[in-house]
Short mmCIF file of C-alpha atoms (C1' of nucleotides) in Angstrom, two decimals:
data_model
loop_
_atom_site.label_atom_id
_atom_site.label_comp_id
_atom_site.label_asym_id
_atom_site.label_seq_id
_atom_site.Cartn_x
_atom_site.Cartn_y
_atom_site.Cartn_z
CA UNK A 1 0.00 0.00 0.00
CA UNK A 2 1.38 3.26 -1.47
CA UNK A 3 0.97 7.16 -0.28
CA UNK A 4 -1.50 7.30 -2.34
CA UNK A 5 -3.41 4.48 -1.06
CA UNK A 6 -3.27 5.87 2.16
CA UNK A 7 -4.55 8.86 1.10
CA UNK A 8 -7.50 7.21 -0.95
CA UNK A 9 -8.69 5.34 2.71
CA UNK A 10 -7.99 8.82 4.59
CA UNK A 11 -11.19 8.79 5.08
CA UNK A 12 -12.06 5.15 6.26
CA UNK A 13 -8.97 5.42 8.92
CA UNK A 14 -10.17 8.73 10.23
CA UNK A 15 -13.48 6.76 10.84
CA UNK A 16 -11.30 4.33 12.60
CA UNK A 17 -9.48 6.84 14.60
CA UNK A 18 -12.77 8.35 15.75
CA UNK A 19 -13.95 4.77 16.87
CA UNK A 20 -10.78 4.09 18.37
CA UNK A 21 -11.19 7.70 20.77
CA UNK A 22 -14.94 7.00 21.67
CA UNK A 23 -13.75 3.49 22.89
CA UNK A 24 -10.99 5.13 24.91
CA UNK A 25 -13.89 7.65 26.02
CA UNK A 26 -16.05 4.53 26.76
CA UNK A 27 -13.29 2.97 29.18
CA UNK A 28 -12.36 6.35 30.44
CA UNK A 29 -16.07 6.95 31.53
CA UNK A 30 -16.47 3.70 33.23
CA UNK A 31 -13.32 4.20 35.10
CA UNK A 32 -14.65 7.57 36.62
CA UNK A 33 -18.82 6.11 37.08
CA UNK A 34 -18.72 2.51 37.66
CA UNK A 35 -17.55 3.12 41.15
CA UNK A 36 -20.99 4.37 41.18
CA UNK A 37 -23.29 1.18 41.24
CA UNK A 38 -26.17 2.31 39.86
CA UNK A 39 -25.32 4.85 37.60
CA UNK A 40 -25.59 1.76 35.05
CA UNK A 41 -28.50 2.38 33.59
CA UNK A 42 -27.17 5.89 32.68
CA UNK A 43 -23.86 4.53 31.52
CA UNK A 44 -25.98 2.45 28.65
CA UNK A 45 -28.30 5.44 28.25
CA UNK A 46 -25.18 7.29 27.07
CA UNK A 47 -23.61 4.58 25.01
CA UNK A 48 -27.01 4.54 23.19
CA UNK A 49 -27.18 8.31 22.30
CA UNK A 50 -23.37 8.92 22.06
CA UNK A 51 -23.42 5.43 19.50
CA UNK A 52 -26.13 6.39 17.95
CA UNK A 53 -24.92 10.01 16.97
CA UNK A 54 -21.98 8.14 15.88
CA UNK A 55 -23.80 5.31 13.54
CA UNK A 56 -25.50 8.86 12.24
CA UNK A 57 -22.56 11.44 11.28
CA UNK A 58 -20.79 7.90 9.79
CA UNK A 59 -24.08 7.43 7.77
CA UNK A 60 -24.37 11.02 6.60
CA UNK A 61 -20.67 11.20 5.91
CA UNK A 62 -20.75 8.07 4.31
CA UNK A 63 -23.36 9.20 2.06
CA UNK A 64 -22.24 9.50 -1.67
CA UNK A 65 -23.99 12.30 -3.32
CA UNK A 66 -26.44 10.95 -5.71
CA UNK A 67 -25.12 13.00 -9.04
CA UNK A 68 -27.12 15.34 -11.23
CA UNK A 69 -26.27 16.21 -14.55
CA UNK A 70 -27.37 19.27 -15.87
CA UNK A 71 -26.34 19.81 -19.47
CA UNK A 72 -26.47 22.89 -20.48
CA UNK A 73 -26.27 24.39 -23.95
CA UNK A 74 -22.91 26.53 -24.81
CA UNK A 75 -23.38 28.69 -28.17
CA UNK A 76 -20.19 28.31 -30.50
CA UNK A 77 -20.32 30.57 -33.31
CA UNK A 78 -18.38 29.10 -35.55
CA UNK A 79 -15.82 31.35 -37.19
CA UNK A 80 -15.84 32.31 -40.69
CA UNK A 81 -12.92 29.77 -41.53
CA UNK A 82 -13.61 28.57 -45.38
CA UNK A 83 -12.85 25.10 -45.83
CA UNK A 84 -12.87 23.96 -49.45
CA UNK A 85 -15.35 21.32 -50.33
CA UNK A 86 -13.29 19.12 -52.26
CA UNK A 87 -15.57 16.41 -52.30
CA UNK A 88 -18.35 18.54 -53.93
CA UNK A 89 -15.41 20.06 -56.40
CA UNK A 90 -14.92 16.68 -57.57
CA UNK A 91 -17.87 15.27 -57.75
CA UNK A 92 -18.99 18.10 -60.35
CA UNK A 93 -15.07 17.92 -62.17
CA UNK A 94 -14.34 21.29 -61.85
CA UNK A 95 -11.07 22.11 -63.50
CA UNK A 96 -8.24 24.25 -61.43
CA UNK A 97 -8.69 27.35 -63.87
CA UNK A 98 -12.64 26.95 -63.75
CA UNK A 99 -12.56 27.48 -60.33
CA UNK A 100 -9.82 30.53 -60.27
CA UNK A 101 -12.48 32.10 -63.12
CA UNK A 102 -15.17 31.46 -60.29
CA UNK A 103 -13.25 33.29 -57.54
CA UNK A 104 -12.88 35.87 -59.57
CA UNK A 105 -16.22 35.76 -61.07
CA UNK A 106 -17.42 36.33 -57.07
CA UNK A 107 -15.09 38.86 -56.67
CA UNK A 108 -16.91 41.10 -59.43
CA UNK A 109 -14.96 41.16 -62.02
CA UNK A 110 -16.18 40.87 -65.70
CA UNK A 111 -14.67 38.76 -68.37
CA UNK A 112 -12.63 41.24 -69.50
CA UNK A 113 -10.76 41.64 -66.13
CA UNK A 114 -10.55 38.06 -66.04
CA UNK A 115 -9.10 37.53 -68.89
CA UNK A 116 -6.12 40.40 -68.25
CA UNK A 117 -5.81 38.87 -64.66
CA UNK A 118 -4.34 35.42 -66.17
CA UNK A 119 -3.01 36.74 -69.33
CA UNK A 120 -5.81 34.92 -71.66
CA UNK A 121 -8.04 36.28 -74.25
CA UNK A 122 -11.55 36.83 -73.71
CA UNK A 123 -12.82 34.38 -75.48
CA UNK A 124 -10.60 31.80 -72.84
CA UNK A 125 -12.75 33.27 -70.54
CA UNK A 126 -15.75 32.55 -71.52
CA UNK A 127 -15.41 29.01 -72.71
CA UNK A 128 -14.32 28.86 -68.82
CA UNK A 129 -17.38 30.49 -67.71
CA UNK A 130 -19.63 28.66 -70.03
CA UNK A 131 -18.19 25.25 -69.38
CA UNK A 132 -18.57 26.68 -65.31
CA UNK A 133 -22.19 27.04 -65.85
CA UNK A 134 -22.79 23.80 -67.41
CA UNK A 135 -21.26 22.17 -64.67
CA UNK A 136 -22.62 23.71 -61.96
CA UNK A 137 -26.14 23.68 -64.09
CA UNK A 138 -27.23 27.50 -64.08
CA UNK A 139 -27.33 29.77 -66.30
CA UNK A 140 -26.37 33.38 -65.08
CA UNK A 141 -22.64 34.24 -62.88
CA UNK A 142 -24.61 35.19 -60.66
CA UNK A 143 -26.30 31.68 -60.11
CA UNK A 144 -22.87 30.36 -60.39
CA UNK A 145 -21.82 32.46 -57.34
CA UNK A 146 -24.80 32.07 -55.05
CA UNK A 147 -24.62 28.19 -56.03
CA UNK A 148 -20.49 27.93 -55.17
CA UNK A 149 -20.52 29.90 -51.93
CA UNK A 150 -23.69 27.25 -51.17
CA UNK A 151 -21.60 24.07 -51.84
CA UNK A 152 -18.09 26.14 -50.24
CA UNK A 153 -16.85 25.76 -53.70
CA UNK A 154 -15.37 29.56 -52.96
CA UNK A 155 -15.05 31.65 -49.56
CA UNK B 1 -32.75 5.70 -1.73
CA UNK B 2 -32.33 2.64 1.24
CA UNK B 3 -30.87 -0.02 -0.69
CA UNK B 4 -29.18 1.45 -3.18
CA UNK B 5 -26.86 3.90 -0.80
CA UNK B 6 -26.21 0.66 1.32
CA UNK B 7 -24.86 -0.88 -1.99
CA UNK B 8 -23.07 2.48 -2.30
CA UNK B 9 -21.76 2.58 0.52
CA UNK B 10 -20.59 -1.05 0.77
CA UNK B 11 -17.05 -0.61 1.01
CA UNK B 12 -17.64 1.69 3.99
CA UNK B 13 -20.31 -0.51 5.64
CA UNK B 14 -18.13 -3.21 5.17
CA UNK B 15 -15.33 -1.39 7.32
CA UNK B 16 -17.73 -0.81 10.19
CA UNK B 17 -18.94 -4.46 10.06
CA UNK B 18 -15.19 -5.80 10.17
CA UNK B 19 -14.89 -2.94 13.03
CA UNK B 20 -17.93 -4.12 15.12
CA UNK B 21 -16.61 -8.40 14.38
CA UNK B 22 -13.14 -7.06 15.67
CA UNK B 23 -15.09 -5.99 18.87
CA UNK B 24 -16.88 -8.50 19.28
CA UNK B 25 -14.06 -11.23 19.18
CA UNK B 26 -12.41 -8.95 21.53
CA UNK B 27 -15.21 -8.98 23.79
CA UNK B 28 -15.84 -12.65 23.89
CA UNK B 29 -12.18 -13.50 24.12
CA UNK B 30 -12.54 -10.57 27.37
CA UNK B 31 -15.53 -13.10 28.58
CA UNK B 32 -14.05 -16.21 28.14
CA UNK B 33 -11.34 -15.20 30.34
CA UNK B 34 -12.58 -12.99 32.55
CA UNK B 35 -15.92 -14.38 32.87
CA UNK B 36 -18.56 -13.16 34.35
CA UNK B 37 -17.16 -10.14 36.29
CA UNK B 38 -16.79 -8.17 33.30
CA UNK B 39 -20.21 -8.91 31.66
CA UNK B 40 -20.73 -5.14 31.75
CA UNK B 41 -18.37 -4.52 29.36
CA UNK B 42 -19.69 -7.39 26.88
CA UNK B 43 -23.12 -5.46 27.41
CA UNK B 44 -21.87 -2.04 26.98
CA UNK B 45 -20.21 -3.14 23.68
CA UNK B 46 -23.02 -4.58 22.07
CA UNK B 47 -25.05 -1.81 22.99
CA UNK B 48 -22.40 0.59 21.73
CA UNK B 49 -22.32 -1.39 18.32
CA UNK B 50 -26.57 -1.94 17.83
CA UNK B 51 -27.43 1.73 18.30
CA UNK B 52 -24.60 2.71 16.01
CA UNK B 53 -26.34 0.61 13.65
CA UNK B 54 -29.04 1.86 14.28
CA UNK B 55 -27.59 5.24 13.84
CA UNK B 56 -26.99 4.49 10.67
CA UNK B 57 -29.98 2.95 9.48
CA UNK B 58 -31.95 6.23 10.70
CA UNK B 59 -29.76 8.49 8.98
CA UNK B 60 -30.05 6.29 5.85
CA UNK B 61 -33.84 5.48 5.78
CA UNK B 62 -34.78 9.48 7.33
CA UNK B 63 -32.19 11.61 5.37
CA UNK B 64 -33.00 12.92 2.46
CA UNK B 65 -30.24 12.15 -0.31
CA UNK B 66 -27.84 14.66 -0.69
CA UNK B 67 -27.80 16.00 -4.34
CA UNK B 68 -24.51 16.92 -6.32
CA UNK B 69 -25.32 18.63 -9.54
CA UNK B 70 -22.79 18.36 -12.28
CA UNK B 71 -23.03 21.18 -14.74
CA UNK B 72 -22.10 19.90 -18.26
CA UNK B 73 -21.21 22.20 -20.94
CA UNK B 74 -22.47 21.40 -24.47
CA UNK B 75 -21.00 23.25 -27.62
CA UNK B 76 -23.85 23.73 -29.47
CA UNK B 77 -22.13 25.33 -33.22
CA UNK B 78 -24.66 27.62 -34.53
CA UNK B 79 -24.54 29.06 -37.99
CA UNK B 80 -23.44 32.48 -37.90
CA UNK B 81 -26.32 34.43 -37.72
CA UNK B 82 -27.10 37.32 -39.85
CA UNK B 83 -27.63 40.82 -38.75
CA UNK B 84 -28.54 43.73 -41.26
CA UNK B 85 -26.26 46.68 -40.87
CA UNK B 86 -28.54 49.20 -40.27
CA UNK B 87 -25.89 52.05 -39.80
CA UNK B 88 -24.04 51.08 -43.16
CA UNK B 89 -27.56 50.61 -44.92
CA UNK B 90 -28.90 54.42 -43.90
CA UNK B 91 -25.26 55.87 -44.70
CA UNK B 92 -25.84 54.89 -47.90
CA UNK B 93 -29.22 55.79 -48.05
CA UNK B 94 -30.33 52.56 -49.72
CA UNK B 95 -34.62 52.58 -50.29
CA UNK B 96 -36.43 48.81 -49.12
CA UNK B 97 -37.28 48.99 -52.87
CA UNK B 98 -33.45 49.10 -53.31
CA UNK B 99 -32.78 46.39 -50.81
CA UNK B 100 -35.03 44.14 -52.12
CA UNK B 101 -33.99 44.06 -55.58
CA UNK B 102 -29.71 44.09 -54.34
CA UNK B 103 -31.75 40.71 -52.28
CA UNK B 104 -32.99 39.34 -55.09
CA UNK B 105 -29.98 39.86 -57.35
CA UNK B 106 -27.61 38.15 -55.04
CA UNK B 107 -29.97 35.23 -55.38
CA UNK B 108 -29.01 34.79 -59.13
CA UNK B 109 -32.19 36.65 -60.34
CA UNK B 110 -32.16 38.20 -63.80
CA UNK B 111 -33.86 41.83 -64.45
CA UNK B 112 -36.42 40.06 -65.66
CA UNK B 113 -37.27 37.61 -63.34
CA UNK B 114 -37.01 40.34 -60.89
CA UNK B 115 -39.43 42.54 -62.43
CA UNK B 116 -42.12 39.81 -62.75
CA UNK B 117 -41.94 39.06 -58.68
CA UNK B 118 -41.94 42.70 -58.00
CA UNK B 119 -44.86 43.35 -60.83
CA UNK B 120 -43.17 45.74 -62.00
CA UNK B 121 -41.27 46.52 -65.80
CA UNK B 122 -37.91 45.72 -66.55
CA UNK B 123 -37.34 49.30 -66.81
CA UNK B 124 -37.99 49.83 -62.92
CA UNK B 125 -35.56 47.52 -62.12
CA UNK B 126 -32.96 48.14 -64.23
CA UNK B 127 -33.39 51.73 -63.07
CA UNK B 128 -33.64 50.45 -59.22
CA UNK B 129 -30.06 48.51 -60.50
CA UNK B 130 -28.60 51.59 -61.37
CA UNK B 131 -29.15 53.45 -58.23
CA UNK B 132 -28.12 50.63 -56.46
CA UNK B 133 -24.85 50.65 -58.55
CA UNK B 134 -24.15 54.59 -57.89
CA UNK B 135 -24.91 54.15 -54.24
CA UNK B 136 -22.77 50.91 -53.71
CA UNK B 137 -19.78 52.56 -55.98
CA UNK B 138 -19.89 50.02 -58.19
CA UNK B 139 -20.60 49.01 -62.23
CA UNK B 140 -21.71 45.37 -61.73
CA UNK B 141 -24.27 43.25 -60.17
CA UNK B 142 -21.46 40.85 -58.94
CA UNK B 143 -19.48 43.28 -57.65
CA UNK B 144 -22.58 44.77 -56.00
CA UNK B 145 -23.53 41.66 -54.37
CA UNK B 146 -20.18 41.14 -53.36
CA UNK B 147 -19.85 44.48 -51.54
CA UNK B 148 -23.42 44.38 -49.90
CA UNK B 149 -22.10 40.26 -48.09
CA UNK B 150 -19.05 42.43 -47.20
CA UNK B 151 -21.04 45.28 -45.62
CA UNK B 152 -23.76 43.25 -44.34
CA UNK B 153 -26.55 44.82 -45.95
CA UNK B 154 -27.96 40.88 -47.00
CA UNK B 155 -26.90 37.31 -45.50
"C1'" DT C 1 5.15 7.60 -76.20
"C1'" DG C 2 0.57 8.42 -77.02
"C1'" DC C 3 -3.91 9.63 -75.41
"C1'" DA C 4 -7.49 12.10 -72.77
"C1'" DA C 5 -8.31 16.02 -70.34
"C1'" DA C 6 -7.37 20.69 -69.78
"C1'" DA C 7 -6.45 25.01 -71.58
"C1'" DT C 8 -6.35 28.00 -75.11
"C1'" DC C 9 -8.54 30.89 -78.88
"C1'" DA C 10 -11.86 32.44 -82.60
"C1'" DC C 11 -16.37 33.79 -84.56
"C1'" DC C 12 -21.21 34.58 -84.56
"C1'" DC C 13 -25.45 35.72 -82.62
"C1'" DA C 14 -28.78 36.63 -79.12
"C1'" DA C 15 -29.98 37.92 -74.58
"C1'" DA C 16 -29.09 40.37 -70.60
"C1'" DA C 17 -27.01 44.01 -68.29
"C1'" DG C 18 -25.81 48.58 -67.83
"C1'" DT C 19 -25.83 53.91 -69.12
"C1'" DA C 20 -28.07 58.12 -69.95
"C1'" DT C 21 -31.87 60.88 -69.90
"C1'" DG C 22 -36.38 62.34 -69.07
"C1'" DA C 23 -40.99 62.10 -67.17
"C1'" DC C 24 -44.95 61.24 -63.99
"C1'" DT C 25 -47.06 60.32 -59.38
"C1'" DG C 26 -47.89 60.41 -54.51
"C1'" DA C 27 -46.39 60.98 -49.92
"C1'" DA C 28 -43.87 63.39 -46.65
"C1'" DA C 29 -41.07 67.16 -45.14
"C1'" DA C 30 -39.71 72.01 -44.95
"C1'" DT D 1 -47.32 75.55 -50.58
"C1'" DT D 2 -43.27 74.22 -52.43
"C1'" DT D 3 -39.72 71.02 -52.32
"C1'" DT D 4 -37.89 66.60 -51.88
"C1'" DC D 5 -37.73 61.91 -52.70
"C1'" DA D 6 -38.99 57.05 -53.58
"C1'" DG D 7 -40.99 54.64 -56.95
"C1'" DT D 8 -42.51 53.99 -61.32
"C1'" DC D 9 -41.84 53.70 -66.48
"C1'" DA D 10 -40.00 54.71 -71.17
"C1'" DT D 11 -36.67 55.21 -75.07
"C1'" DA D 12 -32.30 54.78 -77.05
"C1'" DC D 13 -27.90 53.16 -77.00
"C1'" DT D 14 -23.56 50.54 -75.55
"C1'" DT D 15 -21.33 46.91 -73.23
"C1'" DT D 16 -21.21 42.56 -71.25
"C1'" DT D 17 -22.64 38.14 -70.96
"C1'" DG D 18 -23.98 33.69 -72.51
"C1'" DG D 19 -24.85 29.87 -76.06
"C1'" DG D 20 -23.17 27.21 -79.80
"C1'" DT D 21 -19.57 25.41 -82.57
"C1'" DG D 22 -15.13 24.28 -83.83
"C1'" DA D 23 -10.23 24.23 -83.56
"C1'" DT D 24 -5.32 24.08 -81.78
"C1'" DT D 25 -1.99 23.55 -78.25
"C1'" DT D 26 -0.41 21.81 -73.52
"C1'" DT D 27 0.01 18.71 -70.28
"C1'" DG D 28 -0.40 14.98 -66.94
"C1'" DC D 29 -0.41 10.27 -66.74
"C1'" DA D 30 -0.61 5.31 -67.95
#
DNA sequence: TGCAAAATCACCCAAAAGTATGACTGAAAA
DNA sequence: TTTTCAGTCATACTTTTGGGTGATTTTGCA
């Protein structure tokens, strides 16, 4: 038996303890009354109530709480931290420059901007956007935006 | 509550019981040498170890159960919720009629189709568009939607 | 090394979007 | 009462967007 064992049964020795000094109560008690003959009946009387008390703070100390558990609802507001649906990007076989188009797309810039961004013609830019719409089955950019930010396609 | 705290409380009971069969050997061993002339002893033992059972089967049966209540926080995430920016939507003196129509733009409504839920010509709205435009600072509808999610003025 | 997918570009046409300007009404404010 | 303003609508015009088709070049991968 470690320290911490000790520890663990503090409680259960300090019970003992406690037992131990109302016995050496008891003894001293009947050294100082049983000279008395018939202070007997008073001697049990006290055993009774003091042993009682006892049997009733061991009870009540004894006791372990019956636990509760109250669960109670914590709001999280999840911050605005975009993660990239990659399953959803794949599943509709979204190319890597469709998808830079479609940023910039939702970023408000026309065609034309677009196409000066990456160094392409216009006409690279909308075979992009065309083939964007087709895949992501609408028919206007700004379809194509609403529907990306829904699937977290884009931020 | 009986029962159940006495299965509980086993290991604890259990130490008593060993306590009170330590006694008891110790108080017949006392009478089976002694004999008779300590018999008070014997008596004041057992009484000493029935009322503290007794002790603790009042406090047991007549306490009520003492209650520990565990408070359990549960993360609940929550969408973030959206909240119209008033302030930025009177600085820039945007009219409901205004609102609605940046609403139903973002929503990847044409003109059009905007006109014909409003009941009203494609004229209105494309003149509502370019209000919206001048007040916004901006020369598309993408780049108007984008700045109104920025500012908060729709979800 | 060769093929499929991706990326590039062109042209045409139609539809939608956007610009500019002006006008009318009704309600509310000065 | 006059002014202001949101809301409505129109016409005319330009720009942008989108659909359809076809073609060439790159490129990643088996």
């Amino acid at each position: 038996m470690t320290f911490k064992a000790i520890i663990k049964n503090k409680q259960n020795i300090l019970y003992g303890v406690a037992l131990a000094a109302l016995l050496l109560l008891l003894k001293w008690l009947e050294w100082r009354f049983v000279i008395i003959d018939n202070a007997f009946e008073i001697y049990a009387g006290a055993i009774a109530v003091v042993f009682t008390g006892l049997g009733i703070w061991l009870a009540l100390k004894l006791i372990t709480p019956k636990v509760k558990t109250v669960v109670v609802e914590k709001q999280v507001f999840t911050g605005p931290v975009f993660v990239l649906n990659e399953a959803e990007l794949n599943k509709l076989r979204l190319s890597s420059r469709e998808l830079e188009v479609l940023q910039l797309m939702a970023n408000g810039h026309s065609n034309q901007q677009i196409a000066e961004r990456l160094f392409v013609s216009l006409n690279t830019i909308k075979t992009h956007t065309s083939n964007l719409f087709l895949k992501l089955e609408v028919e206007r950019r700004t379809q194509a935006i609403e529907k990306a930010k829904r699937l977290s396609l884009i931020p």
